[in-house]
PDB file of C-alpha atoms in Angstrom:
ATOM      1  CA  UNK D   1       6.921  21.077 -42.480  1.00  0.00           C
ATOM      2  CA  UNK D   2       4.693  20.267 -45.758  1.00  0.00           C
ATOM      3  CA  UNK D   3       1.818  20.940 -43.505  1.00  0.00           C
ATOM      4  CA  UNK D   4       2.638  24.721 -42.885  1.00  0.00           C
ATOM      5  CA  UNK D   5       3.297  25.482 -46.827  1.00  0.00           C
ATOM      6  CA  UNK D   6       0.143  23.473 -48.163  1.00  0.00           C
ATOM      7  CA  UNK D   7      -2.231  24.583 -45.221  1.00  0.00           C
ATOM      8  CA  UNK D   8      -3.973  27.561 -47.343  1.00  0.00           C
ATOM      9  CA  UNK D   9      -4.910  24.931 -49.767  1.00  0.00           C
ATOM     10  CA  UNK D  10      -7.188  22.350 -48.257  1.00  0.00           C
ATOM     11  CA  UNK D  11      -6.346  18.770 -49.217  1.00  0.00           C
ATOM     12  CA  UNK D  12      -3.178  19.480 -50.341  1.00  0.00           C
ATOM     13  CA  UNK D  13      -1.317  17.940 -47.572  1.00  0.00           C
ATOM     14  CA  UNK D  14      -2.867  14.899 -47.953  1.00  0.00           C
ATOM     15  CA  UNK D  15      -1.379  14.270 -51.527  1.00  0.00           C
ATOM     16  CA  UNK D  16       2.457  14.817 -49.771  1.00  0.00           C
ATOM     17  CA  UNK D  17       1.595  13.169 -46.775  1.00  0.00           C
ATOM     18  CA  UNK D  18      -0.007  10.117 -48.007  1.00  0.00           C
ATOM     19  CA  UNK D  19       2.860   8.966 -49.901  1.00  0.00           C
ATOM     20  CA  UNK D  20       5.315   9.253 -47.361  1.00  0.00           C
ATOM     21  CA  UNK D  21       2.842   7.348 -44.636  1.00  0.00           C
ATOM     22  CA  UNK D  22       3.408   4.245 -47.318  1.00  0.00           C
ATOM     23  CA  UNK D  23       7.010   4.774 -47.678  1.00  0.00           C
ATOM     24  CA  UNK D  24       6.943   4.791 -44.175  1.00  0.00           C
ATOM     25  CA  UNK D  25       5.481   1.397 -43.781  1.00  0.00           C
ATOM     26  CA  UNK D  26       7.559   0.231 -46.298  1.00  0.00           C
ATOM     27  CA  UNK D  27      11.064   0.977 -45.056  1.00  0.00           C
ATOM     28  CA  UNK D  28       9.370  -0.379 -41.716  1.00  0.00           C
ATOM     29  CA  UNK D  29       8.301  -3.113 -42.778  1.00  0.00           C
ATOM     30  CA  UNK D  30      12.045  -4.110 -44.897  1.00  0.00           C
ATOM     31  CA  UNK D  31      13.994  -3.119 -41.295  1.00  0.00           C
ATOM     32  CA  UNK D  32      11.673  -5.524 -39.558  1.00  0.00           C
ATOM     33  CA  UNK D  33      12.789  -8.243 -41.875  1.00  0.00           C
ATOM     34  CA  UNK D  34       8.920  -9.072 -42.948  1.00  0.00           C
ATOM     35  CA  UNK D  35       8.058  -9.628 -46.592  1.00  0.00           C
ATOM     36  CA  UNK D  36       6.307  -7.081 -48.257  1.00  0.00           C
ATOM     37  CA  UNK D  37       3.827  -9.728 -49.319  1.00  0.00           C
ATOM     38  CA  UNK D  38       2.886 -10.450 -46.010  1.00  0.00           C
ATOM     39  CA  UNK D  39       2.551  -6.840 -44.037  1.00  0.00           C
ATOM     40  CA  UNK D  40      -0.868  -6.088 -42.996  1.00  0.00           C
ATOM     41  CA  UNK D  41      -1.885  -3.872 -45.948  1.00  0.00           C
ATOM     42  CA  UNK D  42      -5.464  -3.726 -45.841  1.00  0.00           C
ATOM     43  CA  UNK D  43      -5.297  -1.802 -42.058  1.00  0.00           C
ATOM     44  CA  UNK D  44      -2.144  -0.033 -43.052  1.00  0.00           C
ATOM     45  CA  UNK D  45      -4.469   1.530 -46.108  1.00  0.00           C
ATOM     46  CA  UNK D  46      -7.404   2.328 -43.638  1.00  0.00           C
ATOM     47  CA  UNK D  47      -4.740   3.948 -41.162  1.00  0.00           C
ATOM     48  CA  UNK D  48      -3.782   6.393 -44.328  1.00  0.00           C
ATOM     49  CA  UNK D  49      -6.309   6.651 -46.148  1.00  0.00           C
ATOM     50  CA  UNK D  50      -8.644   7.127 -43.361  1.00  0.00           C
ATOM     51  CA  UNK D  51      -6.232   9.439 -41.538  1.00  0.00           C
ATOM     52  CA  UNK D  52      -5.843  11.544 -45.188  1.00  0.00           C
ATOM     53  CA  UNK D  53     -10.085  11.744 -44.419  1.00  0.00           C
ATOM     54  CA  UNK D  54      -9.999  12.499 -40.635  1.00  0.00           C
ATOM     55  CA  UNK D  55      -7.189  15.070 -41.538  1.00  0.00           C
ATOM     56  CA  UNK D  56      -8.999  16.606 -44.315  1.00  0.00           C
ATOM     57  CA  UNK D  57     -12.443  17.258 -42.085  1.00  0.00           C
ATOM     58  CA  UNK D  58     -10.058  18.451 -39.232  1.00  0.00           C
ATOM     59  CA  UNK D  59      -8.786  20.850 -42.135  1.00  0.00           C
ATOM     60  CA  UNK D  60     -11.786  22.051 -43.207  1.00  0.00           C
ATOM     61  CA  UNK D  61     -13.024  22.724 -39.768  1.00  0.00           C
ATOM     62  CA  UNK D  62      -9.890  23.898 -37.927  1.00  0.00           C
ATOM     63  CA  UNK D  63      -8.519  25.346 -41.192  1.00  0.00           C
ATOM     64  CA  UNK D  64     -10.327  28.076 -41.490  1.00  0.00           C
ATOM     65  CA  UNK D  65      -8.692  29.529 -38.032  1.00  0.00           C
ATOM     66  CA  UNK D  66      -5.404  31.388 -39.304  1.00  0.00           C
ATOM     67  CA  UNK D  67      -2.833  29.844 -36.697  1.00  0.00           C
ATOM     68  CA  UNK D  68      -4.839  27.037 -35.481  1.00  0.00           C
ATOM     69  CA  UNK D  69      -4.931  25.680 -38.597  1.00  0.00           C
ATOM     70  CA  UNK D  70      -1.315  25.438 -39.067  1.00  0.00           C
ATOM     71  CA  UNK D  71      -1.088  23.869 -36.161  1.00  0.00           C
ATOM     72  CA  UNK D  72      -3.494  21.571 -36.281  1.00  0.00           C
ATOM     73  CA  UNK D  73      -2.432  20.282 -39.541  1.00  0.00           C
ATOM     74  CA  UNK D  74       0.941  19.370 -38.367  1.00  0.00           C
ATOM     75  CA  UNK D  75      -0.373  17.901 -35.463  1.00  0.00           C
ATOM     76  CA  UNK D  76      -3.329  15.852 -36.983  1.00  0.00           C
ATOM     77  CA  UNK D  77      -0.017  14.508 -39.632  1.00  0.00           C
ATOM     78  CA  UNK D  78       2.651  13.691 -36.901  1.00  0.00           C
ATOM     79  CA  UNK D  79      -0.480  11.853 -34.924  1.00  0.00           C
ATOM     80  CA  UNK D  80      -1.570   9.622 -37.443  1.00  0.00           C
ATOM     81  CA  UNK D  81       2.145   8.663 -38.621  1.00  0.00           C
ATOM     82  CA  UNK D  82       2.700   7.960 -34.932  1.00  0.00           C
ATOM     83  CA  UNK D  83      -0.292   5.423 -34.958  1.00  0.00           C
ATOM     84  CA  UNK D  84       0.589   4.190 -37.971  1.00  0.00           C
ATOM     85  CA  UNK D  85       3.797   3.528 -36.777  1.00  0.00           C
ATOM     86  CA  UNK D  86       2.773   2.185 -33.146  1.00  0.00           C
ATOM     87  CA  UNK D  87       0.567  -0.292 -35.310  1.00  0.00           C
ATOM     88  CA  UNK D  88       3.052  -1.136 -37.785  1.00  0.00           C
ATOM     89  CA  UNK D  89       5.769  -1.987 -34.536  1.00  0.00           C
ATOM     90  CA  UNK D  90       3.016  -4.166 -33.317  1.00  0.00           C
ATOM     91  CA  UNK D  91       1.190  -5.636 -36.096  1.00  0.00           C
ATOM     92  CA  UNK D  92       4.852  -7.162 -37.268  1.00  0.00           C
ATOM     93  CA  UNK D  93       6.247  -7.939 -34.097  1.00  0.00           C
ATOM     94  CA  UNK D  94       3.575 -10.184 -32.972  1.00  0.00           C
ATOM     95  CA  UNK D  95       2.822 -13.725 -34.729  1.00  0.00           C
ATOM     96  CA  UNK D  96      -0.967 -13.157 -33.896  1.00  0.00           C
ATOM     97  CA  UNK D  97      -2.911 -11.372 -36.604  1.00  0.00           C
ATOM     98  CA  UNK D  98      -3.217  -7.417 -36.390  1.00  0.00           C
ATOM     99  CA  UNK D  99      -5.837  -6.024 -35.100  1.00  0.00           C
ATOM    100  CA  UNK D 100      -8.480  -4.130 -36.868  1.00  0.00           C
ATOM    101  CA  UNK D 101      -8.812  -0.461 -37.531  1.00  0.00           C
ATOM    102  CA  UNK D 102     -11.868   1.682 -37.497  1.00  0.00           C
ATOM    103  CA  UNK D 103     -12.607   5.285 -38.130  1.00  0.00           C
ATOM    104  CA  UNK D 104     -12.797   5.736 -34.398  1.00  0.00           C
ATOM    105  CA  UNK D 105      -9.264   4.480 -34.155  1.00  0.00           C
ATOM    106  CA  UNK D 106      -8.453   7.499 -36.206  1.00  0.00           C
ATOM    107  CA  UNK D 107     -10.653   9.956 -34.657  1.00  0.00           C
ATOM    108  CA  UNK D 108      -9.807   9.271 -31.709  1.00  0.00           C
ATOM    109  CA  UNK D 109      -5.815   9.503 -32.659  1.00  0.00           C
ATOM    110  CA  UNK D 110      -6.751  12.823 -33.949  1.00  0.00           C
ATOM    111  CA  UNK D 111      -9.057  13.796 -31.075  1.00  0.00           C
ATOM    112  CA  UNK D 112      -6.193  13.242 -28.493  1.00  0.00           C
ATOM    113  CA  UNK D 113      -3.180  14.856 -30.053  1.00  0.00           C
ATOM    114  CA  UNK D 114      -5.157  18.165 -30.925  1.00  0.00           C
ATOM    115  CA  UNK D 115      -6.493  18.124 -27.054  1.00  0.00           C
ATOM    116  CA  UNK D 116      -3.222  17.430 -25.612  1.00  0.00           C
ATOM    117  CA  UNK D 117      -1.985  20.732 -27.386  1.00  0.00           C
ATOM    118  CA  UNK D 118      -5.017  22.524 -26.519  1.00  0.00           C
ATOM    119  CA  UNK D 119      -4.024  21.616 -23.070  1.00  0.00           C
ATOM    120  CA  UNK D 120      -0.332  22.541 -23.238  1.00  0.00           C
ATOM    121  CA  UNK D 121      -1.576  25.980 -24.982  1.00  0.00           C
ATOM    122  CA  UNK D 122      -3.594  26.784 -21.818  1.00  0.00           C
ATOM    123  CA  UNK D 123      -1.648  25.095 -19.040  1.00  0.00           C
ATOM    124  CA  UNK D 124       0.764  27.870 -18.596  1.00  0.00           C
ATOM    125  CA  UNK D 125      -2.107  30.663 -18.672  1.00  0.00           C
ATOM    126  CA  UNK D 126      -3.648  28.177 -15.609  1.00  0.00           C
ATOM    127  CA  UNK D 127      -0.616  27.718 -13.787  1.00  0.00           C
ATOM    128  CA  UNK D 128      -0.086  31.283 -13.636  1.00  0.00           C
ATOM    129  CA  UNK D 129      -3.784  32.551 -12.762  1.00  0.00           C
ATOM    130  CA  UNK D 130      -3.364  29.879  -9.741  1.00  0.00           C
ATOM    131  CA  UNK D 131       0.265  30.940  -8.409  1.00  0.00           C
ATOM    132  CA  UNK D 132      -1.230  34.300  -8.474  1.00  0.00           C
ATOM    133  CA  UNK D 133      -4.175  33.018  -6.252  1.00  0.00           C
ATOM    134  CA  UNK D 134      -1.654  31.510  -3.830  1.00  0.00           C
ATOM    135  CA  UNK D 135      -2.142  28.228  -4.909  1.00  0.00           C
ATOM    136  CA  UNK D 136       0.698  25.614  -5.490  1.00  0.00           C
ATOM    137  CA  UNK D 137       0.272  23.575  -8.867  1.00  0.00           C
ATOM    138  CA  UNK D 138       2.051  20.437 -10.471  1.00  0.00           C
ATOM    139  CA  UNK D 139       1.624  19.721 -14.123  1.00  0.00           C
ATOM    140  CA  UNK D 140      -1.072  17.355 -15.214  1.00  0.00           C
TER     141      UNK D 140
END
């Protein structure tokens, strides 16, 4: 939601969203019964801050499009709390040490969940144009 009423601003997103990703890992990391002291911090700080930088080029490129924009924000957000969170679930469920985050990680989070909408955007248009051909086709 923040990311459809701070879109026309670039960046401002990022100050709501950030805070919430380390409440987030927070509350995540009290229900998993880990001390604070001992939760992977350094990654979980690359995940956000990181993401807050992936987000903010994504913004700034994809931003400028009216509706795509929107979109894209919110999308770009609820990817990068879902990694966050995927890493989190494994990173304190696991007695081996977590593994290491990169900018790629990110991108690539990003990359995926903005192609997979693409993808749903267009996969009706297809699905049509090919029915209309005489053509039978099953979802991807």
């Amino acid at each position: 939601m923040t990311s459809f009423v701070t879109q026309p601003v670039p960046g401002a997103d990022e100050l709501i969203v950030i805070p919430l990703h380390y409440r987030f890992a927070v509350l995540l990391t009290r229900q998993r019964g880990v001390p604070l002291r001992t939760a992977p911090w350094w990654q979980v700080s690359k995940i956000i801050w990181g993401g807050a930088a992936v987000r903010l080029f994504a913004n700034f490129t994809l931003g400028l499009v009216p509706v795509a924009g929107l979109f894209s924000n919110a999308i770009t957000a609820v990817a990068l709390t879902e990694l966050l969170g995927r890493y989190l679930d494994e990173a304190l469920s696991s007695p081996a040490p977590p593994p290491a985050v990169s900018m790629q990680t990110l991108s690539d989070a990003v990359q995926d969940s903005l192609r997979s909408w693409r993808l749903e955007r267009l996969w009706p248009g297809i699905r049509h144009a090919r029915r209309g051909a005489g053509h039978e086709v099953t979802p991807p």
